[in-house]
Coordinates of C-alpha atoms in Angstrom, one line a residue:
Chain A
M24 CA 112.6 118.5 120.7
A25 CA 112.7 116.2 123.4
D26 CA 109.5 117.5 125.1
K27 CA 108.3 115.2 127.9
L28 CA 105.8 112.6 126.5
P29 CA 102.4 112.7 128.3
E30 CA 101.7 109.9 130.7
H31 CA 100.2 106.8 129.1
P32 CA 96.5 107.3 129.7
D33 CA 93.8 105.3 131.4
F34 CA 91.0 104.1 129.7
L35 CA 89.5 107.3 127.7
W36 CA 86.4 105.7 126.3
H37 CA 83.8 103.0 127.2
N38 CA 83.2 100.0 125.0
P39 CA 79.3 99.9 124.7
D40 CA 77.2 97.4 122.8
P41 CA 75.4 98.5 119.8
K42 CA 72.0 100.1 120.4
P43 CA 69.1 99.2 118.0
S44 CA 69.2 102.5 116.4
Y45 CA 71.0 105.8 115.8
D46 CA 70.6 109.0 114.1
A47 CA 73.9 108.4 112.2
I48 CA 76.6 105.8 112.1
I49 CA 80.2 106.5 111.1
V50 CA 82.0 103.3 109.6
G51 CA 85.7 103.4 110.6
G52 CA 87.1 104.3 114.0
G53 CA 90.3 106.0 112.5
G54 CA 91.1 109.6 112.8
H55 CA 88.7 110.8 110.3
G56 CA 85.9 108.7 111.8
L57 CA 86.5 110.0 115.2
A58 CA 86.9 113.5 113.9
T59 CA 83.9 113.4 112.1
A60 CA 81.7 112.1 115.0
Y61 CA 83.3 114.7 117.3
F62 CA 82.2 117.5 115.0
L63 CA 78.7 115.9 114.6
A64 CA 78.3 115.9 118.3
K65 CA 79.9 119.5 118.9
N66 CA 79.0 121.7 116.0
H67 CA 75.6 119.8 115.1
G68 CA 74.3 118.7 118.3
M69 CA 73.9 115.0 117.0
T70 CA 75.2 112.9 119.9
N71 CA 72.8 109.8 119.2
I72 CA 75.5 108.5 116.9
A73 CA 78.0 105.6 116.9
V74 CA 81.4 105.0 115.4
L75 CA 81.8 101.4 114.1
E76 CA 85.5 100.0 113.9
K77 CA 86.1 96.4 112.6
G78 CA 89.4 96.1 114.7
W79 CA 90.6 98.5 117.4
L80 CA 90.4 102.0 117.5
A81 CA 92.8 104.0 115.3
G82 CA 94.6 100.7 114.4
G83 CA 94.7 101.4 110.6
N84 CA 96.3 104.2 108.8
M85 CA 96.1 106.4 111.9
A86 CA 98.7 104.2 113.6
R87 CA 100.8 103.8 110.5
N88 CA 101.4 107.3 109.0
T89 CA 104.4 109.3 109.5
T90 CA 102.5 112.2 111.2
I91 CA 103.4 115.1 109.0
I92 CA 101.2 118.1 108.9
R93 CA 101.4 120.8 106.4
S94 CA 99.0 122.9 104.3
N95 CA 101.3 124.1 101.4
Y96 CA 99.3 122.7 98.6
L97 CA 99.2 124.4 95.1
W98 CA 95.6 124.6 94.4
D99 CA 93.1 127.1 95.7
E100 CA 90.5 124.3 96.8
S101 CA 93.4 122.2 98.4
A102 CA 95.1 125.2 100.2
A103 CA 91.7 126.1 101.6
M104 CA 91.1 122.6 102.8
Y105 CA 94.5 121.9 104.3
E106 CA 95.0 125.3 105.8
H107 CA 91.4 125.1 107.6
A108 CA 93.0 121.7 108.9
L109 CA 96.4 123.3 110.1
K110 CA 94.5 126.1 112.0
L111 CA 92.3 123.5 113.7
W112 CA 95.5 121.7 114.5
E113 CA 96.7 124.8 116.1
T114 CA 93.6 125.1 118.5
L115 CA 92.6 121.4 118.9
P116 CA 94.9 120.7 121.7
E117 CA 93.1 123.2 123.9
E118 CA 89.7 122.5 122.7
L119 CA 90.1 118.9 123.2
E120 CA 92.0 119.5 126.5
Y121 CA 94.7 116.9 125.3
D122 CA 98.2 118.0 124.6
F123 CA 99.0 115.5 121.5
L124 CA 102.5 117.4 121.1
F125 CA 101.7 119.3 117.9
S126 CA 105.1 120.4 117.2
Q127 CA 105.3 123.4 114.5
R128 CA 108.9 122.6 113.7
G129 CA 108.5 123.4 109.9
V130 CA 108.5 121.4 106.8
M131 CA 110.8 121.6 104.0
N132 CA 110.1 120.3 100.5
L133 CA 113.4 120.0 98.5
A134 CA 113.9 120.9 95.1
H135 CA 116.5 118.8 93.1
T136 CA 116.0 119.8 89.5
L137 CA 115.5 123.0 87.6
G138 CA 111.8 121.9 87.1
D139 CA 111.4 121.2 90.8
V140 CA 112.9 124.8 91.5
R141 CA 110.1 126.4 89.2
E142 CA 107.3 124.3 90.3
S143 CA 108.5 125.2 94.1
M144 CA 108.7 128.7 93.5
R145 CA 105.4 128.8 91.8
R146 CA 103.9 126.9 94.9
V147 CA 105.4 129.3 97.2
G148 CA 103.8 132.1 95.3
A149 CA 100.4 130.4 95.2
N150 CA 100.7 129.6 98.9
Q151 CA 101.3 133.2 99.8
L152 CA 98.4 134.5 97.9
N153 CA 96.2 131.9 99.6
G154 CA 97.3 133.0 103.2
V155 CA 99.5 130.1 103.6
D156 CA 103.0 130.6 105.3
A157 CA 105.7 129.7 102.7
E158 CA 109.0 130.9 101.7
W159 CA 111.8 129.8 99.3
L160 CA 115.2 128.7 100.8
D161 CA 118.4 128.6 98.8
P162 CA 120.8 125.8 99.6
K163 CA 122.8 127.7 102.1
Q164 CA 119.5 128.5 103.9
V165 CA 118.4 124.9 103.9
K166 CA 121.7 124.0 105.4
E167 CA 121.3 126.4 108.2
L168 CA 117.9 125.2 109.1
C169 CA 118.9 121.4 108.9
P170 CA 122.6 121.0 109.2
I171 CA 122.6 117.3 108.7
L172 CA 121.4 117.7 104.9
N173 CA 124.0 117.1 102.3
I174 CA 123.9 120.1 99.9
S175 CA 126.9 119.4 98.0
D176 CA 126.4 119.4 94.3
N177 CA 128.3 116.1 93.4
I178 CA 125.4 113.9 94.5
R179 CA 122.9 112.2 92.1
Y180 CA 120.0 114.5 93.1
P181 CA 121.6 117.9 94.5
V182 CA 119.5 120.1 96.6
M183 CA 119.0 123.1 94.5
G184 CA 116.8 124.7 97.2
A185 CA 113.5 124.0 99.1
T186 CA 110.2 125.5 100.1
Y187 CA 109.6 126.0 103.6
Q188 CA 106.4 126.2 105.9
P189 CA 107.2 127.3 109.4
R190 CA 103.8 126.5 110.8
A191 CA 103.9 122.9 109.6
G192 CA 105.2 120.0 111.7
I193 CA 104.3 116.7 113.3
A194 CA 102.3 115.4 116.1
K195 CA 101.7 112.3 118.0
H196 CA 99.2 110.3 115.9
D197 CA 97.9 107.8 118.4
H198 CA 97.2 110.6 121.0
V199 CA 95.4 112.5 118.4
A200 CA 92.9 109.8 118.0
W201 CA 92.8 109.1 121.7
A202 CA 92.1 112.9 122.4
F203 CA 89.0 112.8 119.8
A204 CA 87.8 109.4 121.2
R205 CA 87.8 110.7 124.6
K206 CA 85.7 113.9 123.8
C207 CA 83.4 111.8 121.7
D208 CA 82.7 109.6 124.5
E209 CA 82.1 112.5 126.9
L210 CA 79.7 114.0 124.3
G211 CA 77.7 110.7 124.3
V212 CA 78.9 109.1 121.0
D213 CA 79.2 105.2 121.1
I214 CA 82.6 104.0 120.0
I215 CA 82.2 100.5 119.2
Q216 CA 85.2 98.4 118.4
N217 CA 85.5 95.1 117.0
C218 CA 82.2 95.6 114.8
E219 CA 82.7 94.9 111.2
V220 CA 80.2 96.2 108.7
T221 CA 79.2 93.3 106.5
G222 CA 76.3 95.0 104.5
F223 CA 73.9 97.7 104.3
V224 CA 70.0 97.8 104.6
K225 CA 68.4 99.9 101.8
D226 CA 64.7 101.0 101.3
G227 CA 65.0 101.5 97.6
N228 CA 67.9 103.8 97.1
R229 CA 68.0 105.1 100.8
V230 CA 69.9 103.6 103.4
T231 CA 68.3 102.5 106.6
G232 CA 70.6 100.3 108.3
V233 CA 74.0 98.7 108.8
K234 CA 74.6 94.9 109.0
T235 CA 77.3 94.1 111.3
N236 CA 79.0 90.9 112.7
R237 CA 77.1 92.3 116.0
G238 CA 73.7 92.4 114.4
T239 CA 71.8 94.9 112.3
I240 CA 71.8 98.3 113.5
N241 CA 69.2 100.8 112.2
T242 CA 70.3 104.5 111.2
E243 CA 69.2 107.6 109.7
K244 CA 72.4 108.4 108.0
V245 CA 75.7 106.6 107.2
G246 CA 79.0 108.2 106.8
L247 CA 81.8 106.0 105.4
C248 CA 85.5 106.8 106.7
A249 CA 87.2 103.6 105.8
A250 CA 90.1 104.8 103.8
G251 CA 91.9 101.7 102.0
H252 CA 88.5 99.8 102.3
S253 CA 86.2 102.4 101.1
S254 CA 85.8 100.6 97.8
V255 CA 84.8 97.3 99.7
L256 CA 82.1 99.2 101.4
A257 CA 80.8 101.0 98.5
E258 CA 80.5 97.8 96.7
M259 CA 78.2 96.5 99.5
A260 CA 76.1 99.7 99.0
G261 CA 75.8 99.2 95.4
F262 CA 78.0 102.0 93.8
R263 CA 81.5 102.5 92.6
L264 CA 84.3 105.0 93.6
P265 CA 87.2 106.0 91.6
I266 CA 89.7 104.7 94.0
Q267 CA 92.7 102.3 93.9
S268 CA 94.1 100.8 97.2
H269 CA 97.7 100.6 97.3
P270 CA 100.3 99.7 100.2
L271 CA 102.3 102.5 101.5
Q272 CA 105.2 101.8 103.7
A273 CA 107.3 103.5 106.4
L274 CA 109.9 102.6 108.7
V275 CA 111.8 103.9 111.9
S276 CA 115.2 103.8 113.2
E277 CA 116.3 103.1 116.8
L278 CA 116.4 106.1 119.1
H279 CA 118.9 108.5 118.5
E280 CA 119.7 112.1 120.2
P281 CA 118.1 115.0 118.5
V282 CA 119.9 115.4 115.2
H283 CA 117.0 116.4 112.9
P284 CA 115.3 119.7 113.6
T285 CA 112.5 119.9 111.1
V286 CA 110.8 117.8 108.7
V287 CA 112.3 117.3 105.1
M288 CA 110.5 115.9 102.5
S289 CA 111.6 115.2 98.8
N290 CA 109.0 114.7 96.3
H291 CA 111.6 113.9 93.6
V292 CA 113.5 111.0 95.2
H293 CA 110.2 110.2 97.3
V294 CA 111.5 110.1 100.8
Y295 CA 110.4 112.1 103.8
V296 CA 112.0 112.3 107.2
S297 CA 111.5 113.6 110.7
Q298 CA 112.7 112.7 114.2
A299 CA 110.0 111.5 116.6
H300 CA 109.9 113.2 120.1
K301 CA 111.4 109.9 121.5
G302 CA 114.3 110.1 119.1
E303 CA 113.3 107.6 116.2
L304 CA 114.0 108.7 112.6
V305 CA 110.5 108.3 110.9
M306 CA 110.8 107.8 107.2
G307 CA 107.9 107.3 104.6
A308 CA 108.2 105.9 101.1
G309 CA 106.2 106.0 97.8
V310 CA 103.3 103.6 97.3
D311 CA 103.8 100.2 95.8
S312 CA 102.7 100.1 92.3
Y313 CA 100.3 97.4 92.5
N314 CA 97.0 97.2 94.1
G315 CA 97.1 95.8 97.7
Y316 CA 95.0 95.3 100.7
G317 CA 97.8 93.2 102.5
Q318 CA 99.2 96.1 104.9
R319 CA 102.7 95.2 103.6
G320 CA 104.6 96.2 100.4
S321 CA 107.8 95.0 98.7
F322 CA 111.2 95.5 100.1
H323 CA 112.8 97.2 97.2
V324 CA 110.7 100.3 97.8
I325 CA 112.2 100.5 101.2
E326 CA 115.7 99.8 99.8
H327 CA 115.1 102.6 97.4
Q328 CA 113.9 105.0 99.9
M329 CA 116.9 104.3 102.2
A330 CA 119.3 104.9 99.4
A331 CA 118.0 108.4 98.8
A332 CA 117.9 109.2 102.5
V333 CA 121.5 108.1 103.2
E334 CA 122.7 110.2 100.2
L335 CA 120.7 113.3 101.4
F336 CA 121.6 112.5 105.2
P337 CA 125.1 110.8 105.1
I338 CA 124.8 110.8 108.9
F339 CA 122.0 108.1 108.6
A340 CA 124.4 105.8 107.1
R341 CA 125.2 104.5 110.6
A342 CA 121.4 104.2 111.7
H343 CA 119.6 100.8 111.6
V344 CA 116.2 100.0 110.4
L345 CA 114.2 99.0 113.5
R346 CA 110.8 98.3 112.0
T347 CA 109.0 98.7 108.7
W348 CA 105.3 98.4 108.0
G349 CA 102.6 99.1 105.5
G350 CA 99.1 100.7 105.2
V351 CA 96.5 100.7 102.7
V352 CA 96.1 103.9 101.1
D353 CA 93.0 105.1 98.9
T354 CA 94.5 106.8 96.0
T355 CA 92.5 108.8 93.5
L356 CA 93.8 109.8 90.0
D357 CA 94.1 113.4 90.8
A358 CA 95.6 112.9 94.3
S359 CA 92.8 114.6 96.1
P360 CA 90.2 113.4 98.4
I361 CA 86.4 112.7 97.9
V362 CA 84.2 114.2 100.7
G363 CA 80.6 114.3 99.7
T364 CA 77.4 112.7 99.0
T365 CA 77.1 109.3 97.0
P366 CA 74.6 107.9 94.7
V367 CA 72.8 106.2 97.6
E368 CA 70.5 108.5 99.7
N369 CA 71.7 109.3 103.3
M370 CA 74.9 107.8 102.7
F371 CA 78.1 109.9 102.3
V372 CA 81.6 109.2 101.7
N373 CA 85.0 110.5 103.1
C374 CA 87.9 108.8 101.1
G375 CA 90.6 109.2 98.7
W376 CA 93.0 110.9 101.1
G377 CA 95.6 108.5 99.9
T378 CA 99.0 109.1 101.0
G379 CA 98.1 112.2 103.1
G380 CA 95.2 111.8 105.2
F381 CA 96.7 112.3 108.6
K382 CA 97.3 116.2 108.0
G383 CA 93.6 116.5 106.7
T384 CA 91.8 114.8 109.6
P385 CA 90.6 117.8 111.5
S386 CA 89.2 119.2 108.2
A387 CA 87.9 115.9 107.0
G388 CA 85.9 115.7 110.3
Y389 CA 84.8 119.3 110.1
T390 CA 83.6 119.2 106.6
F391 CA 82.3 115.6 106.6
A392 CA 80.4 116.4 109.9
H393 CA 78.8 119.2 108.1
T394 CA 77.9 117.3 105.0
I395 CA 76.2 114.5 107.0
A396 CA 74.3 116.7 109.3
T397 CA 72.9 119.1 106.5
G398 CA 72.7 116.7 103.7
A399 CA 74.9 119.2 101.6
P400 CA 78.6 119.8 101.4
H401 CA 80.4 122.6 103.4
E402 CA 81.9 125.2 101.1
L403 CA 85.5 123.9 101.8
N404 CA 84.6 120.1 100.7
A405 CA 82.0 121.1 97.8
P406 CA 84.8 121.2 95.0
F407 CA 85.9 117.6 96.4
A408 CA 82.5 116.0 95.3
L409 CA 82.5 112.5 93.6
E410 CA 80.9 114.3 90.7
R411 CA 84.0 116.0 89.7
F412 CA 85.2 112.9 87.9
E413 CA 82.3 113.3 85.7
T414 CA 82.5 117.0 85.0
G415 CA 86.2 117.1 84.8
A416 CA 87.0 119.6 87.5
L417 CA 89.6 117.7 88.9
I418 CA 91.9 119.2 91.6
D419 CA 95.2 117.8 90.2
E420 CA 97.8 117.8 93.1
H421 CA 99.9 115.2 91.3
G422 CA 101.3 117.7 89.1
A423 CA 101.7 120.4 91.9
A424 CA 104.8 119.0 93.6
A425 CA 102.8 117.9 96.6
V426 CA 102.5 114.3 95.9
A427 CA 104.6 113.0 98.7
H428 CA 103.1 113.3 102.1
Chain B
M16 CA 109.3 91.7 96.5
L17 CA 107.2 89.7 94.0
L18 CA 108.8 86.9 92.0
I19 CA 107.0 87.1 88.7
S20 CA 107.1 84.5 86.0
C21 CA 107.2 86.3 82.7
P22 CA 105.6 84.0 79.9
N23 CA 108.7 84.8 77.8
C24 CA 111.6 85.0 80.2
G25 CA 110.8 83.1 83.1
S26 CA 110.9 84.0 86.8
R27 CA 112.3 87.5 87.4
D28 CA 112.2 90.1 90.3
E29 CA 109.3 92.5 90.5
T30 CA 111.8 95.3 90.0
E31 CA 111.9 94.3 86.3
F32 CA 108.2 94.9 85.9
H33 CA 105.8 97.8 85.2
Y34 CA 102.3 97.6 86.7
G35 CA 99.5 98.3 84.3
G36 CA 96.4 98.2 86.6
Q37 CA 93.2 96.3 85.9
A38 CA 92.9 93.9 82.7
H39 CA 90.1 93.5 80.5
V40 CA 89.1 97.1 80.2
P41 CA 88.4 97.7 76.5
Y42 CA 88.5 101.0 74.7
P43 CA 84.9 102.2 74.2
E44 CA 83.7 100.9 70.9
N45 CA 81.7 104.1 70.1
P46 CA 83.6 106.8 71.9
D47 CA 81.7 109.6 70.1
E48 CA 78.4 108.2 71.7
L49 CA 79.4 108.1 75.3
T50 CA 77.9 110.1 77.9
D51 CA 79.8 112.0 80.4
R52 CA 79.1 109.6 82.9
Q53 CA 80.4 106.7 80.7
W54 CA 83.6 108.6 79.9
A55 CA 84.2 109.0 83.7
E56 CA 83.8 105.3 84.1
F57 CA 86.3 104.5 81.3
L58 CA 89.0 107.0 82.4
F59 CA 88.7 107.2 86.3
Y60 CA 87.0 104.2 87.6
R61 CA 88.5 100.9 88.0
D62 CA 87.6 97.8 90.1
N63 CA 89.4 97.8 93.3
T64 CA 89.0 94.2 94.4
K65 CA 89.9 92.8 97.6
G66 CA 90.8 89.4 96.5
S67 CA 91.5 87.6 93.3
F68 CA 92.1 90.5 90.8
A69 CA 93.0 90.3 86.9
E70 CA 95.6 93.0 86.0
R71 CA 98.2 94.0 83.5
W72 CA 101.9 93.8 83.9
L73 CA 104.7 94.8 81.5
H74 CA 108.1 93.0 81.7
S75 CA 109.8 96.5 80.8
T76 CA 113.4 95.8 81.4
G77 CA 113.3 92.1 79.8
C78 CA 111.1 91.2 76.8
R79 CA 109.1 94.4 77.0
Q80 CA 105.9 92.4 76.4
W81 CA 102.7 92.9 78.3
F82 CA 100.7 89.9 79.9
N83 CA 97.9 89.4 82.2
M84 CA 98.0 88.1 85.8
L85 CA 95.5 87.0 88.3
R86 CA 96.9 87.8 91.7
D87 CA 95.2 88.0 95.3
T88 CA 95.5 91.6 96.4
V89 CA 95.6 90.4 100.0
T90 CA 97.9 87.6 100.2
Y91 CA 99.5 88.7 96.9
D92 CA 99.8 85.2 95.7
I93 CA 100.0 85.0 91.9
Q94 CA 97.1 82.7 90.9
A95 CA 97.8 82.7 87.0
I96 CA 99.6 84.2 84.2
Y97 CA 98.0 84.5 80.8
P98 CA 98.5 86.2 77.6
M99 CA 96.9 89.6 76.6
G100 CA 93.7 89.0 74.9
A101 CA 92.9 85.7 76.6
P102 CA 89.9 85.5 78.7
R103 CA 90.4 85.5 82.6
P104 CA 91.0 82.1 83.6
A105 CA 89.5 80.7 87.0
P106 CA 91.8 81.4 89.9
N107 CA 93.4 78.1 90.8
T108 CA 95.4 78.4 93.8
D109 CA 96.5 74.6 93.7
Q110 CA 98.6 75.2 90.6
P111 CA 101.8 77.0 90.9
A112 CA 101.8 80.3 89.3
D113 CA 104.5 79.6 86.9
F114 CA 102.5 78.0 84.1
G115 CA 102.4 81.1 81.8
T116 CA 102.1 80.8 78.1
A117 CA 103.8 83.1 75.7
S118 CA 102.0 86.1 74.7
L119 CA 99.5 85.5 71.8
A120 CA 98.5 89.2 71.3
P121 CA 100.1 91.8 69.4
D122 CA 101.9 94.6 71.0
S123 CA 98.9 96.1 72.4
T124 CA 97.7 97.1 75.8
T125 CA 94.2 97.2 75.3
T126 CA 92.5 93.9 75.9
G127 CA 88.9 92.6 75.6
T128 CA 86.8 92.8 72.5
T129 CA 89.7 94.0 70.3
G130 CA 92.0 91.1 71.1
P131 CA 92.7 88.3 68.9
S132 CA 90.5 85.1 69.3
V133 CA 92.0 82.9 71.8
A134 CA 89.1 81.0 73.0
S135 CA 91.0 77.7 72.4
T136 CA 94.0 78.9 74.4
D137 CA 95.0 76.3 76.6
L138 CA 96.7 77.5 79.7
G139 CA 98.3 74.1 80.2
P140 CA 99.0 72.0 83.1
A141 CA 101.1 72.9 85.9
E142 CA 104.8 72.7 84.9
P143 CA 108.0 73.8 86.8
A144 CA 109.1 77.2 87.0
A145 CA 110.3 79.2 84.0
T146 CA 108.7 77.3 81.2
A147 CA 109.8 79.8 78.5
P148 CA 108.5 78.9 74.9
K149 CA 111.0 77.6 72.5
G150 CA 113.3 80.4 71.2
A151 CA 112.9 82.6 74.2
T152 CA 115.9 83.9 75.8
Q153 CA 116.2 82.5 79.2

């Protein structure tokens, strides 16, 4: 586990001034925006493009997530999307020539009630049919894989078993962003930081430019990759998104010896834990219930999560919370993303990844780049169209025991 | 943790409350005449305002009454608390947020056109915290 961390890199990309015009502009310089730009350049030969970031590169949710990567979603559409991402995660370090420490240490999703057990077994079956590696573990097997878990039956939410995906794991999130950024830069993509979009220029219903705090930039196409701020951009462009932005919190402990060999998630008590390469215990909570753009949430959410974590992992009782933080996540009512066209011509949107966007980064980039380049969705993201809220063809992952990320 | 001034019970911790999302979204008056697009708007589309936002809250472990709140979604400042059915007040950040009035609406989670007429509702001057109405359990 305690693999050697890569050396801190030198500057991996330039800081160009915006050109007067581009073939495509990606709004949002996080993981999804950078991955989209990378695949636009690599797969579709579009190199006269720019990524605009209002702050610094990968300073939003890309810097705030708990880095869990898995593909064990229930529904066919989701399994295809996330499994495609997982396969890309497996090949990207070589392709990007950057070892961002993708560690396939497995992810366990605990079951605490009979309902959980039935849902979990159903999900294992669905996963296997979709070619996703998944197995069911009884409590004894859970304990063998993760000895620090408390599997006694006298706790409030006893562990009745777990699903396990061996190919799942974690990666160094910052390094993932830097890996994409370096390749984008090499391919000729302009990465423009401190460039906030303040409006759009339209000719009728067609977008023709982007207004920013660094001037107006003309463009043929616009791709929105702004996560929690997607609604704000959509409003500027004149359409609505079925998105609610919530604070989502996470925390780390101080550094510890390796004690936690895998990743453990519990949807029922809403806690998920891994141990980072350096040794911090990394934990994520559920979203705060209220809408918020503040990148912070309420402390009782942290308290609730810690109580659950200590009950499941008694050894954590003597660890300390070193740091807590929040990010703004863009949630949809079916807990599935929106990747596709918008009511505005030549404007495309990738949003709604909610609490689980990190793991989807490669797929989001891959399918969104296809959508922007060709004007039509890839078969993987076709079901994730904005229109599904009108047709009723929702992809309801909320009820599918995969809501925690 | 938000400190929320329930119009009936006074200031209580956020953990006593349940969030109800955007306020002033009335049930469609003629549901059988709605297009798929209009149904989608009603079911799935809500404002996602960055800034002053009117939203519903339920004091679920207290008086179990719904009320409306105007809150800044960036700073989380509570700018006004007002009854179900009352029109949205102008955000007034000079006033403390604890000038709530008791709920004038019946036990209803829908607001807007179906609410009682409360046009003359006076949201009242700024008063100290916990200005519960007479008879309310403190």
